[in-house]
Coordinates of C-alpha atoms in Angstrom, one line a residue:
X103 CA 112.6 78.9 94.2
X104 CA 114.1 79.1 90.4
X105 CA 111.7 79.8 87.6
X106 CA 108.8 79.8 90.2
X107 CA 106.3 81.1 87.4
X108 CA 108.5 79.6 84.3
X109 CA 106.1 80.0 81.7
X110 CA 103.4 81.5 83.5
X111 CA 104.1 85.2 82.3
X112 CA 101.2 85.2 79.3
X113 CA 98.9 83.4 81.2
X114 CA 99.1 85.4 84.2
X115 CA 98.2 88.7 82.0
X116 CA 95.5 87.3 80.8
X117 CA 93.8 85.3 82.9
X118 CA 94.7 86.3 86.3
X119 CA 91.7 89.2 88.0
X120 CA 92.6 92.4 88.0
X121 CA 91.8 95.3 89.9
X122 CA 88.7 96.7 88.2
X123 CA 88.4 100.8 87.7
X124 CA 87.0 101.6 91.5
X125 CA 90.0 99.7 93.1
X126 CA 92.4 101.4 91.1
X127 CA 90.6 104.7 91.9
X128 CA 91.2 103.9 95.1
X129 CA 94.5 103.7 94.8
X130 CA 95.4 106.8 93.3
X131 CA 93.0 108.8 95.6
X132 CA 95.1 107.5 98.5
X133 CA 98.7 107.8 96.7
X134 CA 98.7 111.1 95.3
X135 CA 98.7 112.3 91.6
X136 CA 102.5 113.2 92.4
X137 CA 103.7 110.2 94.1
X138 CA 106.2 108.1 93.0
X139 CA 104.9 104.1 93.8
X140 CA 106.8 100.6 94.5
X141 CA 104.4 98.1 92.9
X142 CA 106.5 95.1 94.9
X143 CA 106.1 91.6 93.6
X144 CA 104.5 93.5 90.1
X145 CA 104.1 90.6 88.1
X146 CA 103.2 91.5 84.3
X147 CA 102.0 95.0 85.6
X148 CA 98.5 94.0 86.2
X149 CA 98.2 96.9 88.7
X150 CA 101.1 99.3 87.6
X151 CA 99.8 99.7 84.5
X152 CA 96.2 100.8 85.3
X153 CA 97.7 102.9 88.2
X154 CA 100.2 104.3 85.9
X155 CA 98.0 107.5 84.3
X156 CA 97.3 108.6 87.9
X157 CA 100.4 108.5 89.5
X158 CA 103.8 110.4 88.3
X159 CA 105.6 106.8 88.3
X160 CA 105.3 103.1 88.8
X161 CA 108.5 101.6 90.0
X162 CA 107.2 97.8 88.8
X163 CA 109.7 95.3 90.6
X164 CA 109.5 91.8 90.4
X165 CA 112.0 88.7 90.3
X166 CA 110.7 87.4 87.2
X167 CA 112.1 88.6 83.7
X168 CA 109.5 86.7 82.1
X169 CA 107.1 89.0 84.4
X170 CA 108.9 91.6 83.7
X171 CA 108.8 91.2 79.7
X172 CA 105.1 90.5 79.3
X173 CA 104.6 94.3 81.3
X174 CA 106.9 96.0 78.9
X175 CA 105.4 94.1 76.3
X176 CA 101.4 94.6 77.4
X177 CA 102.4 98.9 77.8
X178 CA 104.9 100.1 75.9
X179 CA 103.6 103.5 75.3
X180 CA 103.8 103.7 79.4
X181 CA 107.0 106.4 80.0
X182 CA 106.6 106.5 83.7
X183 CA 107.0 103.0 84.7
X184 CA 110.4 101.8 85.5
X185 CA 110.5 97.9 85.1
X186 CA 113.1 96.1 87.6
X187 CA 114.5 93.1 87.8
X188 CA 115.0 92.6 91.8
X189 CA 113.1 91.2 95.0
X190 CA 112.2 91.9 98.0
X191 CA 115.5 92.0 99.5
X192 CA 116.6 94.4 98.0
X193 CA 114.5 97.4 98.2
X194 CA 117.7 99.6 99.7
X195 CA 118.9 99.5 96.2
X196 CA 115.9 100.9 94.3
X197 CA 114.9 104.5 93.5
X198 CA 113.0 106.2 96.2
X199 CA 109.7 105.7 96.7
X200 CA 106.8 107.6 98.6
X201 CA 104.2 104.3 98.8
X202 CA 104.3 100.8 98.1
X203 CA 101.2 98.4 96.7
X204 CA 101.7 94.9 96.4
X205 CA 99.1 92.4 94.6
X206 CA 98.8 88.4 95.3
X207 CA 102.9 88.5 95.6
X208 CA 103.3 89.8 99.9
X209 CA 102.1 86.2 100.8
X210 CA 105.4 85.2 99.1
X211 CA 108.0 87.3 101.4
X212 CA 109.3 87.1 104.6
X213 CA 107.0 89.7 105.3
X214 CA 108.1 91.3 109.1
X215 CA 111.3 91.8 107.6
X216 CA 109.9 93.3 104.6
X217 CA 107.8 95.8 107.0
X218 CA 110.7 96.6 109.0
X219 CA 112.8 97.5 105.9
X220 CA 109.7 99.7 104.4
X221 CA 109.7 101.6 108.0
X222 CA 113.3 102.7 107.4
X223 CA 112.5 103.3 103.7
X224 CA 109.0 105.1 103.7
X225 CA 108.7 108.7 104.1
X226 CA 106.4 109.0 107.2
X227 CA 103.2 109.5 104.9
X228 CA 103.9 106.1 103.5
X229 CA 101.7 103.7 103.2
X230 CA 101.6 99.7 102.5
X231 CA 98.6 98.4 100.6
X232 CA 97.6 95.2 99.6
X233 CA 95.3 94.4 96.9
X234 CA 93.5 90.8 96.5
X235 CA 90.8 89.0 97.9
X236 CA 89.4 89.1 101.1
X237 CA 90.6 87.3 104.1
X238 CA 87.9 84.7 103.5
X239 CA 88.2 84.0 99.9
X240 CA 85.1 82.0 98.6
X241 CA 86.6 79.0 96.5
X242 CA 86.1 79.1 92.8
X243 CA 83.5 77.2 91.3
X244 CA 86.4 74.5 89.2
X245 CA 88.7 74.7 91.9
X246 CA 87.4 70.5 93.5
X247 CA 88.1 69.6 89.7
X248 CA 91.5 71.4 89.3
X249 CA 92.9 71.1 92.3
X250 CA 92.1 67.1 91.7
X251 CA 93.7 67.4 88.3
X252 CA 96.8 69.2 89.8
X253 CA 97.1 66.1 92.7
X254 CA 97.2 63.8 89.9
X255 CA 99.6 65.5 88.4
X256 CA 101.6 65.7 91.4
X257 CA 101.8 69.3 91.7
X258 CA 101.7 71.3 95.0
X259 CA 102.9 74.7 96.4
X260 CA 106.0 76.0 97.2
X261 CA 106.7 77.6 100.8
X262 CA 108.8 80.9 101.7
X263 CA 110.4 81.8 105.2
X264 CA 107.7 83.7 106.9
X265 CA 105.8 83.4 104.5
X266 CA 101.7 83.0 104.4
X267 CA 101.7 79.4 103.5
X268 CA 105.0 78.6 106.1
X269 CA 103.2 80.2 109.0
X270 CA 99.5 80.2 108.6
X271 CA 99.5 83.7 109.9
X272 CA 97.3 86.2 107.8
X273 CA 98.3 89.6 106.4
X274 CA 96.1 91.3 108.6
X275 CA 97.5 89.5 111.8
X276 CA 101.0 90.5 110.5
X277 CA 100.4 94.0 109.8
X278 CA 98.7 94.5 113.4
X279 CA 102.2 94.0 114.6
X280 CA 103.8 95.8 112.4
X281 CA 104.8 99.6 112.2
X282 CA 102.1 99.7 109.5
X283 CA 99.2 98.5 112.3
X284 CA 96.5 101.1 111.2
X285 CA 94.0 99.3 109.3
X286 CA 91.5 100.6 106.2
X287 CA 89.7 98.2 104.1
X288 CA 87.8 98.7 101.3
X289 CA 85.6 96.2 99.0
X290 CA 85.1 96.0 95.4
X291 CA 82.5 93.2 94.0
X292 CA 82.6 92.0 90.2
X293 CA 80.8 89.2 88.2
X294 CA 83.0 87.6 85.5
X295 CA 82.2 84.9 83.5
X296 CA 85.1 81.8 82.8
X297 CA 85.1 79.7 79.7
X298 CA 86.7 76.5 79.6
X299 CA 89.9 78.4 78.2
X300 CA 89.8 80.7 80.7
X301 CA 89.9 78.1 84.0
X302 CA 92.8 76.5 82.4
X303 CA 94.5 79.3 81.9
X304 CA 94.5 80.3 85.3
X305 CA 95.6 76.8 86.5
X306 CA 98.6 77.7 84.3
X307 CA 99.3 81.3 86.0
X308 CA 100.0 79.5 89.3
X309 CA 103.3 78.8 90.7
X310 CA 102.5 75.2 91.5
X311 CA 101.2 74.1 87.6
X312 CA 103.0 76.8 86.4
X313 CA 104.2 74.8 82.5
X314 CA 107.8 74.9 83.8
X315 CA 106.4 72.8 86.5
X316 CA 104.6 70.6 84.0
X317 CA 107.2 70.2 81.3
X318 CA 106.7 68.1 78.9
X319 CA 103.5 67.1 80.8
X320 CA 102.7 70.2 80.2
X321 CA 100.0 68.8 76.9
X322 CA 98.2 66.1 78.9
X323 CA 97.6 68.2 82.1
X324 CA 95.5 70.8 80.2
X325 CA 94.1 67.7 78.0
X326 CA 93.0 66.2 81.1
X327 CA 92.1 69.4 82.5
X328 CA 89.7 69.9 80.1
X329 CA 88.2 66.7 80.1
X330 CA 87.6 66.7 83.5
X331 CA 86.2 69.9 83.9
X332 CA 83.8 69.2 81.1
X333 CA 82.7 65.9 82.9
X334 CA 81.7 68.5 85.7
X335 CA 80.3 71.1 83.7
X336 CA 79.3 70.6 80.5
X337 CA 78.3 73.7 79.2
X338 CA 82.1 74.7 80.1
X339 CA 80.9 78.3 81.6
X340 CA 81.2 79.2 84.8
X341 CA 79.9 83.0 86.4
X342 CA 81.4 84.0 90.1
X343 CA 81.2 86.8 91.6
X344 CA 84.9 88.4 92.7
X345 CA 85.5 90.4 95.7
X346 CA 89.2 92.3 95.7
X347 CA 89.6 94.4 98.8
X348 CA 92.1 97.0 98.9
X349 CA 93.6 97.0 102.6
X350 CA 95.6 100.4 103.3
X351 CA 98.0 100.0 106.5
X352 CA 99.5 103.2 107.5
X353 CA 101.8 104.0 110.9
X354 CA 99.8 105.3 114.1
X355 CA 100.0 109.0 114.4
X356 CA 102.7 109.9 117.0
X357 CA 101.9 111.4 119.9
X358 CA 102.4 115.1 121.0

C-alpha cells in the first residue's frame, strides 16, 4: 500500500475531526500525567498533540513521512513527542511504552496480531484505546454526492489483512476476543459546520481520493466536486452533529 495518503498530509490536519477538549480529557484522566503513550497510526498528530501537555510523552508513530512532517510542522514547540517513522509491525523496536491510543488508523492493521504483540509489550496497567466514531456512524450529509463523484472518478478503498474493511468484523467484536476484552465507552457530541472548502477537503484526506490517487486528475475531481455538491446544496453549508467515542479496553483482572 505505497503512498496510501500521498498528498493527503495538509488536508488531513485540517480538515479531518478531531478530538474536541472532553475526549482528550478523557484521555489523560485514564493515562496518567506520568505516562509515557504510543499514539499508533498518529497521522499529523491530531491527537498527540492535544494529549501532549497532559502526558510526560507522545511516542507519535506512523508509516507516513508526509504524516509525519505536517506533526512536526503543526507543533514544533512540543519537546515531548517523539515523531517515528515505522508501523505497526514493528512496535518491538520502539521505546517503551505504558499505553497505547490509536485514532481512525486500527481499522488499517492486522489487528489480533497487533493485540497479541501489545499483550507481550504492555505493562499490565496498559491499556488500548480507540478514538473515532461510534460503531454506527451516521453518514455525512455530502457523502451520496462525494462518494458519486469518487465512483466517477474511479476511486475506491484499499483492503489490509485482517483488517476492518477485509473482514467485516468490528473493533469491538475483535477486542472481545482479545486479551484487551474489558470494555469502557465513552461519548462526546459536537456540532460543526462544513463549507464547500471544507467537504472537499476531507474527500482529499482519504486514502482512496487521496491527490496521489488522483494525479493529474487531481484539478477536475475537486472541479467537479464542487460543482456537484453545489447542484445539491446551494448555499454550500452544511451543519452535522459529530459523535467521537473514546472506547478504553483493558485486560480482565486476574484471579486470586
Amino acid at each position: 500500500m505505497e503512498d496510501l495518503f500521498g498528498g493527503a498530509a495538509p488536508y488531513y490536519a485540517k480538515y479531518r475531526t478531531r478530538p474536541g477538549v472532553p475526549a482528550i480529557e478523557h484521555l489523560a484522566m485514564t493515562f496518567g500525567g506520568d505516562s509515557v503513550v504510543l499514539d499508533l497510526g498518529c497521522g499529523p498528530g491530531t491527537i498527540a498533540i492535544p494529549l501532549s501537555g497532559r502526558v510526560r510523552e507522545v511516542l507519535a508513530v506512523d508509516p507516513d513521512e508526509e504524516m509525519l512532517a505536517e506533526g512536526r510542522r503543526l507543533a514544533p514547540r512540543e519537546r515531548n513527542i517523539r515523531w517515528i517513522e515505522a508501523d505497526s509491525t514493528r512496535l518491538r523496536e520502539l521505546p517503551a511504552f505504558d499505553h497505547v491510543v490509536m485514532g481512525r488508523s486500527f481499522h488499517w492493521m492486522d489487528r489480533r496480531a497487533v493485540l497479541a504483540e501489545l499483550d507481550a509489550l504492555l505493562p499490565g496497567h496498559g491499556v488500548v484505546v480507540l478514538v473515532g466514531p461510534t460503531r454506527e456512524p451516521r453518514e455525512e450529509p455530502w457523502e451520496p454526492v462525494t462518494r458519486r463523484v469518487r465512483d466517477e472518478f474511479g476511486v475506491n478503498t484499499f483492503s489490509a489483512s485482517s483488517s476492518f474493511q477485509a473482514t467485516g468484523e468490528h473493533h469491538d467484536d475483535v477486542l472481545a476476543t482479545s486479551p484487551f476484552s474489558v470494555l469502557d465507552r465513552a461519548h462526546y457530541v459536537e456540532r460543526q459546520v462544513y463549507d464547500l472548502d471544507a467537504v472537499i477537503g476531507l474527500q482529499l484526506s482519504y486514502s482512496y481520493s487521496a491527490p496521489a490517487r488522483l494525479g493529474a486528475r487531481l484539478a477536475a475531481f475537486k472541479e467537479e466536486a464542487r460543482r456537484q455538491l453545489l447542484a445539491a446544496n446551494p448555499s454550500g453549508r452544511w451543519e452535522l452533529e459529530t459523535v467521537t467515542e473514546v472506547l478504553t479496553a483493558r485486560r480482565p483482572p486476574r484471579s486470586p
